[in-house]
Amino acid sequence: MKGGQRCLAVAVLHQPPGVSNKERREMRVVVDPEVCIGCQTCVDVCPVGAISMVDDKAWINQEVCVQSKDCINVCPVEAIKEED
């Protein structure tokens, strides 16, 4: 299985219950870089490795993110939100 296929397989396995593929594409989990303190807690908790640090701030790869919302729940400064 090639890298992109493996990521897709992992993403499908971790998709939240009750969320259709269409809804998943319409929702986005985003980081406010003005609020992010760079603690990397979200990086550690992401089930699919969609979050990395860029310039000491969390960055979410939207192609990999499955909207588990684990990152939203653990962010100590509420820098991560869901938006349409």
GROMACS .gro file of C-alpha atoms in nm:
model
   84
    1MET     CA    1   0.000   0.000   0.000
    2LYS     CA    2   0.147   0.337  -0.098
    3GLY     CA    3   0.172   0.629   0.147
    4GLY     CA    4  -0.134   0.818   0.025
    5GLN     CA    5  -0.348   0.505   0.029
    6ARG     CA    6  -0.234   0.422   0.381
    7CYS     CA    7  -0.328   0.773   0.502
    8LEU     CA    8  -0.669   0.740   0.340
    9ALA     CA    9  -0.722   0.401   0.503
   10VAL     CA   10  -0.627   0.541   0.844
   11ALA     CA   11  -0.850   0.845   0.789
   12VAL     CA   12  -1.150   0.628   0.707
   13LEU     CA   13  -1.089   0.413   1.015
   14HIS     CA   14  -1.075   0.720   1.241
   15GLN     CA   15  -1.368   0.912   1.093
   16PRO     CA   16  -1.608   1.011   1.372
   17PRO     CA   17  -1.930   0.807   1.381
   18GLY     CA   18  -2.229   0.970   1.217
   19VAL     CA   19  -2.019   1.204   1.000
   20SER     CA   20  -2.058   1.154   0.627
   21ASN     CA   21  -1.772   1.209   0.383
   22LYS     CA   22  -1.956   1.516   0.248
   23GLU     CA   23  -1.991   1.664   0.598
   24ARG     CA   24  -1.626   1.584   0.670
   25ARG     CA   25  -1.520   1.783   0.365
   26GLU     CA   26  -1.738   2.079   0.467
   27MET     CA   27  -1.605   2.096   0.825
   28ARG     CA   28  -1.252   2.202   0.909
   29VAL     CA   29  -1.055   2.203   1.229
   30VAL     CA   30  -0.829   2.509   1.232
   31VAL     CA   31  -0.565   2.663   1.456
   32ASP     CA   32  -0.557   3.032   1.543
   33PRO     CA   33  -0.182   3.105   1.530
   34GLU     CA   34  -0.232   3.421   1.736
   35VAL     CA   35  -0.361   3.209   2.026
   36CYS     CA   36  -0.147   2.892   1.985
   37ILE     CA   37   0.133   2.871   2.244
   38GLY     CA   38   0.319   2.589   2.067
   39CYS     CA   39   0.281   2.334   2.348
   40GLN     CA   40   0.240   2.045   2.098
   41THR     CA   41  -0.032   1.875   2.305
   42CYS     CA   42  -0.249   1.857   1.992
   43VAL     CA   43   0.034   1.694   1.796
   44ASP     CA   44   0.062   1.420   2.057
   45VAL     CA   45  -0.311   1.344   2.069
   46CYS     CA   46  -0.398   1.347   1.695
   47PRO     CA   47  -0.494   0.989   1.597
   48VAL     CA   48  -0.381   1.026   1.235
   49GLY     CA   49  -0.077   1.255   1.264
   50ALA     CA   50  -0.247   1.544   1.086
   51ILE     CA   51  -0.092   1.812   1.307
   52SER     CA   52   0.265   1.936   1.286
   53MET     CA   53   0.451   2.240   1.412
   54VAL     CA   54   0.533   2.521   1.168
   55ASP     CA   55   0.716   2.825   1.304
   56ASP     CA   56   0.644   2.700   1.659
   57LYS     CA   57   0.268   2.695   1.594
   58ALA     CA   58   0.036   2.399   1.533
   59TRP     CA   59  -0.064   2.344   1.170
   60ILE     CA   60  -0.335   2.099   1.060
   61ASN     CA   61  -0.304   1.914   0.729
   62GLN     CA   62  -0.665   1.927   0.605
   63GLU     CA   63  -0.605   1.637   0.365
   64VAL     CA   64  -0.527   1.405   0.657
   65CYS     CA   65  -0.747   1.548   0.936
   66VAL     CA   66  -1.048   1.331   1.027
   67GLN     CA   67  -1.209   1.581   1.267
   68SER     CA   68  -1.175   1.355   1.570
   69LYS     CA   69  -1.177   1.678   1.772
   70ASP     CA   70  -0.925   1.532   2.017
   71CYS     CA   71  -0.703   1.835   1.951
   72ILE     CA   72  -0.988   2.075   2.029
   73ASN     CA   73  -1.054   1.898   2.358
   74VAL     CA   74  -0.692   1.908   2.480
   75CYS     CA   75  -0.579   2.254   2.369
   76PRO     CA   76  -0.507   2.444   2.693
   77VAL     CA   77  -0.567   2.786   2.533
   78GLU     CA   78  -0.858   2.698   2.301
   79ALA     CA   79  -0.656   2.787   1.990
   80ILE     CA   80  -0.817   2.506   1.788
   81LYS     CA   81  -1.172   2.541   1.662
   82GLU     CA   82  -1.407   2.379   1.413
   83GLU     CA   83  -1.541   2.590   1.126
   84ASP     CA   84  -1.750   2.538   0.813
   0.00000   0.00000   0.00000
